[in-house]
Every structure is written in C-alpha cells, then in structure tokens.
Amino acid sequence: MKRPPLSLQLATALCLRLAALVLGSLALAACDKPEAPAAKPANVTLITVARAETVDLEVREQAVGSIEGLVDPTVAAEIAARVVKVLVNPGQAVRKGQAIALLDPTDYGFMQREAESEVSRLETLLANQQRMVERNQRLVEKNFLSQTALDDVSTQRNALQQQLDAARSRLAGVRNTGSKTQVLAPADGIVEKQIVASGDYVKIGDPILQIIGTQKLRVHLPFPESVAGKLQPGMTVRLTTPSAAEPLTSTVRALKPLIGAGNRAVDVTADVVGQPGWQPGASVEGTVVLSKRDAAVVIPEQSLVLRPAGEVAYVIDNNKAVQRILKTGLRQEGRVEVLQGVAAGEMVAADGAGFLTDGAEVNIQKPSQAATAP
C-alpha cells in the first residue's frame, strides 16, 4: 500500500494536537466555574427576655438636707479655781457624766475640814446638853429641881440642835461645791472647742469647753413647693448620712408653715435620737413615702422602647415579637410600672428590644433572672 506524502502526515498530526489543546482548555474552564450561592439565612434577632412581675411600689420624694444638734452645751466653771488639767481634746467623743477637766480643790478642802470641825463641836455640845436635860428631868420627878430649870436646859438643847443642823447643811454645801472641782460632761457629744488650758484661773460662769451633743439631733429636708401639699406629719422618712454606715427610719415631725423666699422650698423636720455615727452639721438624704401601690405590674427599663406610636414593649409569643403600646407610671430601681399594655406573667424582650419590630422573629439567647423567677 502506498503511503501518503510526508507533508500530509505532518498536517494531520498538527490538527490532532490543536484539537487536544482545545478540549483541554474547555475541561479546565468547566472545572473553574463558581458554585451557586448558598441560600441567605433568615433575619433573626438575638435577645434576652424577662417576665412582667407584680410588686408593691412606693410613691416617694427625695431631698438632701442637713443635721442640727439640739443639745450644744458650753461647759462653764461652777466655782472659782485654777485649772489643773483638761482631760479631753477637740474632736473627742464624751459620754454624759465623764470627767473632762479638773480644777484645784485645795481651798475647798480647807473649807470642808473647817465645816466638819464645826459639826463635830456642835455634836459634842448637843450630846452633853442632852445628858443635862435627862438628869434634870429625873431631879424634877423627885422634886429636887424646879420645872423652870428643866425648861431652860431643854431650850438650850433645842438651840444647839438647830445650830448643828445648820452646820451640817453648810458642810453638805461645801462638799457639793468641792465636788465641782471635777468638771463633768452634761450630755453625750463631741468636744468642739477647748477654751481654757492648764494653769488658767476661772471664775464662776467662765466657759471651759464647747460640746456638740449627739444624743438628740434634728434633720432638716427642703422639699419643693410642688409637693408641699402631699407631705404630712407622721409620714415615714428614710434617712442616710455619709457619717454613719447604717440608714435609719424616722417620721416627719413637722413642716415649716412658710415656704423659703430664697429656694422656694418647704422645710420638713425629723428627729434622730441616740444613733451612733450621726453628727450635727453633716449632710443627710431623706426619702419620704407619700403612698403605696400594691400589686403593680413592672417590666425592666430596657424592655421599654420609644417608637412613633409611643412607648412600647415587645411581648414574645412563639419566638415572635408582638408590639404592645404601653401606658407607664413609676420608674424605680431599674423597673417601669406598666398601667396598661402588658399583663403580669407575660414574657417581654429585654436586651435587644430596641432592634425589634412588630412580628420580627427572635432567638432567645439566655433568659434574665427575672424570667426564671416563678
């Protein structure tokens, strides 16, 4: 058999190689074709929820005021003497009856010994006169002595008795005066000012120390005139002050009848008695309870959202948000009172509520502590 010419063989081989290259390119293009995009997931909002609860709420008004000391005695000298020693320092707390200063008792020691000697002398004379009366009484009974003589010695005895009573009174007075050389605190309080020093001579009435009493204090709270008509004596008031760790509860004592011209506020007073740590001049925060609302429905503040329709909350039903228009009341301690729109026990969106719309699907990540409460 006759072979084809060489040129024809070369042409055929070239055509076959070109065809192979074309087929390879098409195969690679088919492999590099991108995959179809995955389906876009649905728009689900991640939230936490809380349950609408019923609690007892208080209608309260707060004010910041000051504390006044009702007993602020200036301790003065009751005798004239030289100051031996002051036993306390400014800022020191003292108790009623505690010795706070000593005065020189030397002069009163001499006066006391003199008075004691006079009492002893008169007691001796009276005892001797009493024996004389008894002796004369026996002589009169035996008719050895007249009744007139008995009356004379009896009168002398009575006079001595009166002199002895007077001497004893003078001795008691000297002793009482001498006891005042030890100056005592008249009330519980804190020493504010030391007026004299050791070695000073004081006369009767000269001041020695200034004490600020802490046993009975009065709280003054200025409330705005807008709430003056709601305040009444006897209302409960809760008080706190930076100088004491524990708060206390008192009652409204009185309301100042005139509104202050400078601050347009009514002065509400309450008493604090025998509370450690409470000091005159300190600031105080008072909360007056005007009224109570029992079984009020409340939701967390983050559940309340402002929309064109007003204040709303989203009730969660079958993982969907249902918008409720609310009528709200008090706001206390991170909670909002709901007067209308949400019932007790319903689950509302908490964190993430601001990203919701009516009918939006939600994914509850983790219920808040309020939601898990029974």
mmCIF file of C-alpha atoms in Angstrom:
data_model
loop_
_atom_site.group_PDB
_atom_site.id
_atom_site.type_symbol
_atom_site.label_atom_id
_atom_site.label_comp_id
_atom_site.label_asym_id
_atom_site.label_seq_id
_atom_site.Cartn_x
_atom_site.Cartn_y
_atom_site.Cartn_z
ATOM 1 C CA MET A 1 0.000 0.000 0.000
ATOM 2 C CA LYS A 2 1.259 3.420 -0.940
ATOM 3 C CA ARG A 3 1.982 5.817 1.968
ATOM 4 C CA PRO A 4 0.640 9.432 1.944
ATOM 5 C CA PRO A 5 3.160 12.118 1.327
ATOM 6 C CA LEU A 6 5.140 13.400 4.331
ATOM 7 C CA SER A 7 3.579 16.857 4.215
ATOM 8 C CA LEU A 8 0.111 15.401 4.598
ATOM 9 C CA GLN A 9 1.206 13.384 7.647
ATOM 10 C CA LEU A 10 2.602 16.476 9.325
ATOM 11 C CA ALA A 11 -0.570 18.444 8.717
ATOM 12 C CA THR A 12 -2.731 15.694 10.173
ATOM 13 C CA ALA A 13 -0.591 15.465 13.356
ATOM 14 C CA LEU A 14 -0.762 19.250 13.873
ATOM 15 C CA CYS A 15 -4.549 19.233 13.578
ATOM 16 C CA LEU A 16 -4.860 16.463 16.160
ATOM 17 C CA ARG A 17 -2.624 18.378 18.642
ATOM 18 C CA LEU A 18 -4.656 21.589 18.258
ATOM 19 C CA ALA A 19 -7.844 19.645 18.856
ATOM 20 C CA ALA A 20 -6.420 18.155 22.050
ATOM 21 C CA LEU A 21 -5.401 21.615 23.337
ATOM 22 C CA VAL A 22 -8.876 22.993 22.680
ATOM 23 C CA LEU A 23 -10.563 20.101 24.508
ATOM 24 C CA GLY A 24 -8.186 20.544 27.496
ATOM 25 C CA SER A 25 -8.972 24.268 27.771
ATOM 26 C CA LEU A 26 -12.683 23.566 27.739
ATOM 27 C CA ALA A 27 -12.270 20.973 30.503
ATOM 28 C CA LEU A 28 -10.311 23.403 32.717
ATOM 29 C CA ALA A 29 -12.881 26.134 32.169
ATOM 30 C CA ALA A 30 -15.589 23.739 33.255
ATOM 31 C CA CYS A 31 -13.682 22.921 36.468
ATOM 32 C CA ASP A 32 -13.154 26.625 37.368
ATOM 33 C CA LYS A 33 -16.859 27.531 37.112
ATOM 34 C CA PRO A 34 -18.043 29.001 40.518
ATOM 35 C CA GLU A 35 -20.609 27.169 42.609
ATOM 36 C CA ALA A 36 -24.130 28.508 43.006
ATOM 37 C CA PRO A 37 -24.502 30.877 46.077
ATOM 38 C CA ALA A 38 -25.958 29.370 49.287
ATOM 39 C CA ALA A 39 -29.402 30.408 50.434
ATOM 40 C CA LYS A 40 -29.356 33.561 52.590
ATOM 41 C CA PRO A 41 -30.314 32.831 56.221
ATOM 42 C CA ALA A 42 -33.462 34.418 57.657
ATOM 43 C CA ASN A 43 -33.061 37.727 59.693
ATOM 44 C CA VAL A 44 -33.430 36.578 63.334
ATOM 45 C CA THR A 45 -32.697 38.982 66.241
ATOM 46 C CA LEU A 46 -30.849 37.676 69.302
ATOM 47 C CA ILE A 47 -32.489 38.855 72.573
ATOM 48 C CA THR A 48 -32.981 38.093 76.243
ATOM 49 C CA VAL A 49 -36.380 38.073 77.878
ATOM 50 C CA ALA A 50 -37.923 38.966 81.240
ATOM 51 C CA ARG A 51 -41.266 38.229 82.809
ATOM 52 C CA ALA A 52 -43.662 41.019 83.804
ATOM 53 C CA GLU A 53 -43.983 40.848 87.586
ATOM 54 C CA THR A 54 -46.287 42.255 90.256
ATOM 55 C CA VAL A 55 -44.620 44.113 93.144
ATOM 56 C CA ASP A 56 -45.577 46.668 95.787
ATOM 57 C CA LEU A 57 -44.311 50.119 94.821
ATOM 58 C CA GLU A 58 -43.908 53.262 96.931
ATOM 59 C CA VAL A 59 -44.558 56.803 95.759
ATOM 60 C CA ARG A 60 -41.517 58.616 97.117
ATOM 61 C CA GLU A 61 -39.947 62.061 97.201
ATOM 62 C CA GLN A 62 -36.264 62.608 97.952
ATOM 63 C CA ALA A 63 -34.313 65.608 99.240
ATOM 64 C CA VAL A 64 -30.831 66.371 100.584
ATOM 65 C CA GLY A 65 -30.634 68.386 103.781
ATOM 66 C CA SER A 66 -28.589 68.880 106.948
ATOM 67 C CA ILE A 67 -28.432 67.706 110.568
ATOM 68 C CA GLU A 68 -28.799 70.099 113.504
ATOM 69 C CA GLY A 69 -27.737 69.399 117.086
ATOM 70 C CA LEU A 70 -30.453 70.225 119.631
ATOM 71 C CA VAL A 71 -28.132 69.986 122.662
ATOM 72 C CA ASP A 72 -24.918 72.005 122.229
ATOM 73 C CA PRO A 73 -23.831 72.894 125.779
ATOM 74 C CA THR A 74 -20.975 75.197 126.703
ATOM 75 C CA VAL A 75 -19.458 73.710 129.853
ATOM 76 C CA ALA A 76 -18.684 76.524 132.319
ATOM 77 C CA ALA A 77 -16.963 76.677 135.703
ATOM 78 C CA GLU A 78 -19.321 76.436 138.684
ATOM 79 C CA ILE A 79 -16.631 77.512 141.167
ATOM 80 C CA ALA A 80 -13.710 79.911 141.131
ATOM 81 C CA ALA A 81 -10.458 77.956 140.931
ATOM 82 C CA ARG A 82 -7.359 77.343 138.858
ATOM 83 C CA VAL A 83 -7.498 74.767 136.064
ATOM 84 C CA VAL A 84 -5.305 71.776 136.969
ATOM 85 C CA LYS A 85 -5.825 69.718 133.804
ATOM 86 C CA VAL A 86 -8.103 69.436 130.774
ATOM 87 C CA LEU A 87 -8.795 65.722 130.244
ATOM 88 C CA VAL A 88 -10.212 65.766 126.696
ATOM 89 C CA ASN A 89 -9.255 67.192 123.303
ATOM 90 C CA PRO A 90 -11.279 68.754 120.476
ATOM 91 C CA GLY A 91 -12.881 66.083 118.305
ATOM 92 C CA GLN A 92 -13.012 63.526 121.116
ATOM 93 C CA ALA A 93 -16.322 61.817 121.901
ATOM 94 C CA VAL A 94 -17.509 62.084 125.507
ATOM 95 C CA ARG A 95 -20.287 60.435 127.494
ATOM 96 C CA LYS A 96 -22.660 62.080 129.952
ATOM 97 C CA GLY A 97 -21.042 62.230 133.410
ATOM 98 C CA GLN A 98 -17.487 61.743 132.106
ATOM 99 C CA ALA A 99 -14.783 63.882 133.764
ATOM 100 C CA ILE A 100 -13.487 66.386 131.221
ATOM 101 C CA ALA A 101 -11.462 68.829 133.367
ATOM 102 C CA LEU A 102 -10.015 69.155 136.879
ATOM 103 C CA LEU A 103 -9.920 72.336 138.996
ATOM 104 C CA ASP A 104 -7.723 72.984 142.022
ATOM 105 C CA PRO A 105 -9.559 71.587 145.125
ATOM 106 C CA THR A 106 -7.163 72.966 147.779
ATOM 107 C CA ASP A 107 -9.297 75.878 149.029
ATOM 108 C CA TYR A 108 -12.410 73.743 149.179
ATOM 109 C CA GLY A 109 -10.518 71.060 151.099
ATOM 110 C CA PHE A 110 -9.771 73.633 153.816
ATOM 111 C CA MET A 111 -13.385 74.790 153.866
ATOM 112 C CA GLN A 112 -14.617 71.234 154.172
ATOM 113 C CA ARG A 113 -12.336 70.438 157.111
ATOM 114 C CA GLU A 114 -13.471 73.619 158.865
ATOM 115 C CA ALA A 115 -17.124 72.731 158.364
ATOM 116 C CA GLU A 116 -16.540 69.176 159.572
ATOM 117 C CA SER A 117 -14.875 70.534 162.735
ATOM 118 C CA GLU A 118 -17.831 72.803 163.439
ATOM 119 C CA VAL A 119 -20.254 69.909 163.041
ATOM 120 C CA SER A 120 -18.184 67.773 165.382
ATOM 121 C CA ARG A 121 -18.049 70.558 168.026
ATOM 122 C CA LEU A 122 -21.800 71.079 167.946
ATOM 123 C CA GLU A 123 -22.480 67.339 168.094
ATOM 124 C CA THR A 124 -20.379 67.156 171.267
ATOM 125 C CA LEU A 125 -22.179 70.132 172.872
ATOM 126 C CA LEU A 126 -25.547 68.710 171.935
ATOM 127 C CA ALA A 127 -24.736 65.321 173.421
ATOM 128 C CA ASN A 128 -23.643 66.966 176.696
ATOM 129 C CA GLN A 129 -26.767 69.143 176.767
ATOM 130 C CA GLN A 130 -28.955 66.114 176.161
ATOM 131 C CA ARG A 131 -27.444 64.383 179.205
ATOM 132 C CA MET A 132 -28.086 67.500 181.264
ATOM 133 C CA VAL A 133 -31.720 67.533 180.217
ATOM 134 C CA GLU A 134 -32.137 63.884 181.160
ATOM 135 C CA ARG A 135 -30.503 64.469 184.561
ATOM 136 C CA ASN A 136 -32.671 67.487 185.315
ATOM 137 C CA GLN A 137 -35.707 65.516 184.238
ATOM 138 C CA ARG A 138 -35.029 62.941 186.954
ATOM 139 C CA LEU A 139 -34.465 65.689 189.542
ATOM 140 C CA VAL A 140 -37.775 67.316 188.658
ATOM 141 C CA GLU A 141 -39.522 63.993 189.077
ATOM 142 C CA LYS A 142 -38.062 63.762 192.594
ATOM 143 C CA ASN A 143 -38.951 67.413 193.299
ATOM 144 C CA PHE A 144 -35.299 68.331 193.718
ATOM 145 C CA LEU A 145 -35.412 70.827 190.836
ATOM 146 C CA SER A 146 -37.986 73.236 189.519
ATOM 147 C CA GLN A 147 -39.672 72.864 186.146
ATOM 148 C CA THR A 148 -38.259 76.230 185.107
ATOM 149 C CA ALA A 149 -34.694 74.975 185.313
ATOM 150 C CA LEU A 150 -35.633 71.957 183.175
ATOM 151 C CA ASP A 151 -37.178 74.220 180.581
ATOM 152 C CA ASP A 152 -34.002 76.310 180.395
ATOM 153 C CA VAL A 153 -31.723 73.368 179.666
ATOM 154 C CA SER A 154 -34.245 71.965 177.177
ATOM 155 C CA THR A 155 -34.292 75.275 175.323
ATOM 156 C CA GLN A 156 -30.505 75.301 175.173
ATOM 157 C CA ARG A 157 -30.557 71.749 173.831
ATOM 158 C CA ASN A 158 -33.008 72.733 171.079
ATOM 159 C CA ALA A 159 -30.861 75.728 170.123
ATOM 160 C CA LEU A 160 -27.794 73.504 169.830
ATOM 161 C CA GLN A 161 -29.760 71.085 167.657
ATOM 162 C CA GLN A 162 -30.667 73.892 165.285
ATOM 163 C CA GLN A 163 -27.063 75.080 165.181
ATOM 164 C CA LEU A 164 -25.947 71.519 164.382
ATOM 165 C CA ASP A 165 -28.492 71.249 161.558
ATOM 166 C CA ALA A 166 -27.225 74.497 160.076
ATOM 167 C CA ALA A 167 -23.607 73.355 160.364
ATOM 168 C CA ARG A 168 -24.435 70.085 158.649
ATOM 169 C CA SER A 169 -26.124 71.981 155.814
ATOM 170 C CA ARG A 170 -23.038 74.160 155.407
ATOM 171 C CA LEU A 171 -20.867 71.034 155.313
ATOM 172 C CA ALA A 172 -23.083 69.488 152.612
ATOM 173 C CA GLY A 173 -22.845 72.712 150.605
ATOM 174 C CA VAL A 174 -19.059 72.770 150.893
ATOM 175 C CA ARG A 175 -18.851 69.145 149.850
ATOM 176 C CA ASN A 176 -21.130 69.794 146.865
ATOM 177 C CA THR A 177 -19.058 72.802 145.856
ATOM 178 C CA GLY A 178 -15.859 70.860 146.252
ATOM 179 C CA SER A 179 -17.165 68.098 144.014
ATOM 180 C CA LYS A 180 -17.439 70.666 141.215
ATOM 181 C CA THR A 181 -13.664 70.805 141.002
ATOM 182 C CA GLN A 182 -14.170 67.767 138.764
ATOM 183 C CA VAL A 183 -15.950 69.101 135.672
ATOM 184 C CA LEU A 184 -18.315 66.527 134.116
ATOM 185 C CA ALA A 185 -19.817 66.321 130.627
ATOM 186 C CA PRO A 186 -23.502 67.295 130.819
ATOM 187 C CA ALA A 187 -24.506 65.170 127.785
ATOM 188 C CA ASP A 188 -23.205 62.741 125.207
ATOM 189 C CA GLY A 189 -21.408 64.532 122.404
ATOM 190 C CA ILE A 190 -18.168 65.539 120.752
ATOM 191 C CA VAL A 191 -15.777 68.186 122.056
ATOM 192 C CA GLU A 192 -15.831 71.004 119.520
ATOM 193 C CA LYS A 193 -13.613 73.600 121.206
ATOM 194 C CA GLN A 194 -11.249 73.826 124.184
ATOM 195 C CA ILE A 195 -11.481 77.316 125.657
ATOM 196 C CA VAL A 196 -9.082 77.146 128.655
ATOM 197 C CA ALA A 197 -5.752 75.443 129.289
ATOM 198 C CA SER A 198 -3.998 74.064 132.357
ATOM 199 C CA GLY A 199 -2.980 76.857 134.729
ATOM 200 C CA ASP A 200 -5.748 79.289 133.758
ATOM 201 C CA TYR A 201 -7.816 80.780 136.581
ATOM 202 C CA VAL A 202 -11.561 80.609 136.009
ATOM 203 C CA LYS A 203 -14.378 82.351 137.823
ATOM 204 C CA ILE A 204 -17.939 81.132 138.220
ATOM 205 C CA GLY A 205 -19.564 81.077 134.774
ATOM 206 C CA ASP A 206 -16.338 81.166 132.729
ATOM 207 C CA PRO A 207 -16.544 78.747 129.745
ATOM 208 C CA ILE A 208 -14.194 75.766 129.723
ATOM 209 C CA LEU A 209 -15.247 73.552 126.770
ATOM 210 C CA GLN A 210 -17.786 73.592 123.940
ATOM 211 C CA ILE A 211 -19.548 70.253 123.335
ATOM 212 C CA ILE A 212 -21.726 69.325 120.369
ATOM 213 C CA GLY A 213 -24.446 66.979 121.557
ATOM 214 C CA THR A 214 -25.149 63.833 119.510
ATOM 215 C CA GLN A 215 -27.859 62.253 121.637
ATOM 216 C CA LYS A 216 -30.737 64.137 120.013
ATOM 217 C CA LEU A 217 -30.478 65.583 116.523
ATOM 218 C CA ARG A 218 -32.915 67.229 114.130
ATOM 219 C CA VAL A 219 -32.905 66.663 110.382
ATOM 220 C CA HIS A 220 -33.943 69.481 108.008
ATOM 221 C CA LEU A 221 -35.042 68.441 104.488
ATOM 222 C CA PRO A 222 -36.006 71.089 101.889
ATOM 223 C CA PHE A 223 -38.730 69.777 99.547
ATOM 224 C CA PRO A 224 -40.007 71.734 96.520
ATOM 225 C CA GLU A 225 -43.230 73.649 96.899
ATOM 226 C CA SER A 226 -44.843 71.438 94.238
ATOM 227 C CA VAL A 227 -45.014 68.533 96.701
ATOM 228 C CA ALA A 228 -45.716 70.560 99.840
ATOM 229 C CA GLY A 229 -49.403 69.675 99.702
ATOM 230 C CA LYS A 230 -48.624 65.949 99.697
ATOM 231 C CA LEU A 231 -46.457 65.999 102.830
ATOM 232 C CA GLN A 232 -47.978 65.420 106.263
ATOM 233 C CA PRO A 233 -46.558 64.981 109.792
ATOM 234 C CA GLY A 234 -46.249 61.328 110.734
ATOM 235 C CA MET A 235 -45.200 60.105 107.284
ATOM 236 C CA THR A 236 -42.352 57.616 107.117
ATOM 237 C CA VAL A 237 -38.968 59.073 106.117
ATOM 238 C CA ARG A 238 -35.830 57.025 105.413
ATOM 239 C CA LEU A 239 -32.567 58.776 106.248
ATOM 240 C CA THR A 240 -28.944 58.179 105.255
ATOM 241 C CA THR A 241 -25.823 60.214 106.013
ATOM 242 C CA PRO A 242 -22.175 59.808 104.941
ATOM 243 C CA SER A 243 -21.010 59.852 108.566
ATOM 244 C CA ALA A 244 -22.963 56.679 109.508
ATOM 245 C CA ALA A 245 -22.849 53.286 107.846
ATOM 246 C CA GLU A 246 -26.417 52.233 108.650
ATOM 247 C CA PRO A 247 -29.544 54.043 107.414
ATOM 248 C CA LEU A 248 -32.476 54.594 109.737
ATOM 249 C CA THR A 249 -36.204 55.173 109.568
ATOM 250 C CA SER A 250 -37.906 58.104 111.279
ATOM 251 C CA THR A 251 -41.141 60.037 110.895
ATOM 252 C CA VAL A 252 -41.888 63.538 109.675
ATOM 253 C CA ARG A 253 -42.055 65.667 112.816
ATOM 254 C CA ALA A 254 -43.298 68.944 111.383
ATOM 255 C CA LEU A 255 -43.436 71.121 108.274
ATOM 256 C CA LYS A 256 -42.369 74.742 108.361
ATOM 257 C CA PRO A 257 -45.515 76.738 107.560
ATOM 258 C CA LEU A 258 -43.745 79.290 105.337
ATOM 259 C CA ILE A 259 -42.050 78.478 102.024
ATOM 260 C CA GLY A 260 -38.480 79.810 101.872
ATOM 261 C CA ALA A 261 -38.115 83.020 99.876
ATOM 262 C CA GLY A 262 -34.642 82.057 98.647
ATOM 263 C CA ASN A 263 -35.195 78.483 97.489
ATOM 264 C CA ARG A 264 -38.998 78.176 97.296
ATOM 265 C CA ALA A 265 -38.860 75.042 99.426
ATOM 266 C CA VAL A 266 -40.756 73.794 102.453
ATOM 267 C CA ASP A 267 -38.654 72.694 105.449
ATOM 268 C CA VAL A 268 -39.519 69.187 106.643
ATOM 269 C CA THR A 269 -38.046 68.136 110.006
ATOM 270 C CA ALA A 270 -37.459 64.727 111.582
ATOM 271 C CA ASP A 271 -35.713 63.685 114.808
ATOM 272 C CA VAL A 272 -32.772 61.299 115.261
ATOM 273 C CA VAL A 273 -32.259 60.066 118.829
ATOM 274 C CA GLY A 274 -29.326 58.049 120.171
ATOM 275 C CA GLN A 275 -27.818 56.935 116.850
ATOM 276 C CA PRO A 276 -24.026 56.398 116.785
ATOM 277 C CA GLY A 277 -22.190 57.984 113.876
ATOM 278 C CA TRP A 278 -24.824 60.672 113.237
ATOM 279 C CA GLN A 279 -23.222 64.089 113.691
ATOM 280 C CA PRO A 280 -24.517 67.662 113.696
ATOM 281 C CA GLY A 281 -23.653 69.612 110.562
ATOM 282 C CA ALA A 282 -23.426 66.541 108.325
ATOM 283 C CA SER A 283 -25.459 66.212 105.134
ATOM 284 C CA VAL A 284 -28.409 63.823 105.053
ATOM 285 C CA GLU A 285 -30.543 62.322 102.295
ATOM 286 C CA GLY A 286 -34.189 61.775 103.144
ATOM 287 C CA THR A 287 -36.867 59.818 101.309
ATOM 288 C CA VAL A 288 -40.479 60.434 102.305
ATOM 289 C CA VAL A 289 -43.005 57.715 101.424
ATOM 290 C CA LEU A 290 -46.111 59.533 100.178
ATOM 291 C CA SER A 291 -48.220 56.467 99.312
ATOM 292 C CA LYS A 292 -48.056 52.814 98.213
ATOM 293 C CA ARG A 293 -49.253 50.948 95.134
ATOM 294 C CA ASP A 294 -49.939 47.282 95.774
ATOM 295 C CA ALA A 295 -49.510 44.576 93.094
ATOM 296 C CA ALA A 296 -48.209 46.939 90.410
ATOM 297 C CA VAL A 297 -47.094 45.324 87.113
ATOM 298 C CA VAL A 298 -43.446 46.131 86.318
ATOM 299 C CA ILE A 299 -41.001 45.328 83.493
ATOM 300 C CA PRO A 300 -37.260 46.101 83.153
ATOM 301 C CA GLU A 301 -36.346 49.548 81.836
ATOM 302 C CA GLN A 302 -34.519 48.034 78.842
ATOM 303 C CA SER A 303 -37.801 46.464 77.739
ATOM 304 C CA LEU A 304 -39.302 49.916 77.192
ATOM 305 C CA VAL A 305 -38.740 51.224 73.643
ATOM 306 C CA LEU A 306 -39.716 54.577 72.150
ATOM 307 C CA ARG A 307 -41.470 54.293 68.782
ATOM 308 C CA PRO A 308 -43.568 56.703 66.692
ATOM 309 C CA ALA A 309 -46.628 55.140 68.306
ATOM 310 C CA GLY A 310 -45.248 55.993 71.768
ATOM 311 C CA GLU A 311 -43.725 53.833 74.477
ATOM 312 C CA VAL A 312 -43.931 50.171 73.520
ATOM 313 C CA ALA A 313 -42.738 46.764 74.689
ATOM 314 C CA TYR A 314 -42.434 43.549 72.685
ATOM 315 C CA VAL A 315 -44.215 40.511 74.069
ATOM 316 C CA ILE A 316 -42.586 37.270 72.906
ATOM 317 C CA ASP A 317 -45.067 34.711 71.536
ATOM 318 C CA ASN A 318 -43.795 31.583 69.705
ATOM 319 C CA ASN A 319 -40.386 33.224 69.098
ATOM 320 C CA LYS A 320 -42.003 36.279 67.517
ATOM 321 C CA ALA A 321 -42.152 39.827 68.838
ATOM 322 C CA VAL A 322 -45.620 41.323 69.291
ATOM 323 C CA GLN A 323 -45.633 45.089 69.779
ATOM 324 C CA ARG A 324 -47.726 46.469 72.678
ATOM 325 C CA ILE A 325 -48.324 50.187 73.207
ATOM 326 C CA LEU A 326 -47.880 50.978 76.907
ATOM 327 C CA LYS A 327 -49.193 53.387 79.469
ATOM 328 C CA THR A 328 -46.499 53.709 82.121
ATOM 329 C CA GLY A 329 -46.269 55.014 85.679
ATOM 330 C CA LEU A 330 -43.468 54.990 88.263
ATOM 331 C CA ARG A 331 -39.837 54.217 87.445
ATOM 332 C CA GLN A 332 -37.796 52.861 90.333
ATOM 333 C CA GLU A 333 -34.664 50.755 90.700
ATOM 334 C CA GLY A 334 -34.398 49.833 87.031
ATOM 335 C CA ARG A 335 -38.068 48.900 86.649
ATOM 336 C CA VAL A 336 -41.018 50.601 84.961
ATOM 337 C CA GLU A 337 -44.606 50.370 86.170
ATOM 338 C CA VAL A 338 -46.998 49.327 83.391
ATOM 339 C CA LEU A 339 -50.518 50.677 83.840
ATOM 340 C CA GLN A 340 -51.797 49.344 80.528
ATOM 341 C CA GLY A 341 -50.438 47.188 77.681
ATOM 342 C CA VAL A 342 -48.731 44.215 79.361
ATOM 343 C CA ALA A 343 -50.242 41.766 81.842
ATOM 344 C CA ALA A 344 -48.440 40.127 84.751
ATOM 345 C CA GLY A 345 -46.715 36.901 83.744
ATOM 346 C CA GLU A 346 -46.199 37.774 80.080
ATOM 347 C CA MET A 347 -42.683 37.421 78.656
ATOM 348 C CA VAL A 348 -41.220 40.603 77.162
ATOM 349 C CA ALA A 349 -37.989 41.289 75.288
ATOM 350 C CA ALA A 350 -35.237 42.777 77.459
ATOM 351 C CA ASP A 351 -31.756 43.159 75.949
ATOM 352 C CA GLY A 352 -32.105 43.744 72.219
ATOM 353 C CA ALA A 353 -35.660 45.069 72.400
ATOM 354 C CA GLY A 354 -34.614 48.253 70.606
ATOM 355 C CA PHE A 355 -33.768 46.258 67.447
ATOM 356 C CA LEU A 356 -37.194 44.628 67.139
ATOM 357 C CA THR A 357 -40.219 45.403 65.044
ATOM 358 C CA ASP A 358 -43.731 44.042 65.240
ATOM 359 C CA GLY A 359 -43.756 40.423 64.065
ATOM 360 C CA ALA A 360 -39.976 40.017 63.964
ATOM 361 C CA GLU A 361 -38.548 36.574 64.624
ATOM 362 C CA VAL A 362 -36.310 36.300 67.646
ATOM 363 C CA ASN A 363 -33.758 33.939 69.077
ATOM 364 C CA ILE A 364 -33.785 33.855 72.895
ATOM 365 C CA GLN A 365 -30.181 33.541 73.963
ATOM 366 C CA LYS A 366 -30.439 33.415 77.716
ATOM 367 C CA PRO A 367 -33.399 34.361 79.914
ATOM 368 C CA SER A 368 -32.673 37.014 82.501
ATOM 369 C CA GLN A 369 -33.010 36.256 86.194
ATOM 370 C CA ALA A 370 -36.464 37.857 86.243
ATOM 371 C CA ALA A 371 -37.641 35.462 83.542
ATOM 372 C CA THR A 372 -36.632 32.386 85.523
ATOM 373 C CA ALA A 373 -38.372 33.580 88.690
ATOM 374 C CA PRO A 374 -41.572 31.675 89.458
#
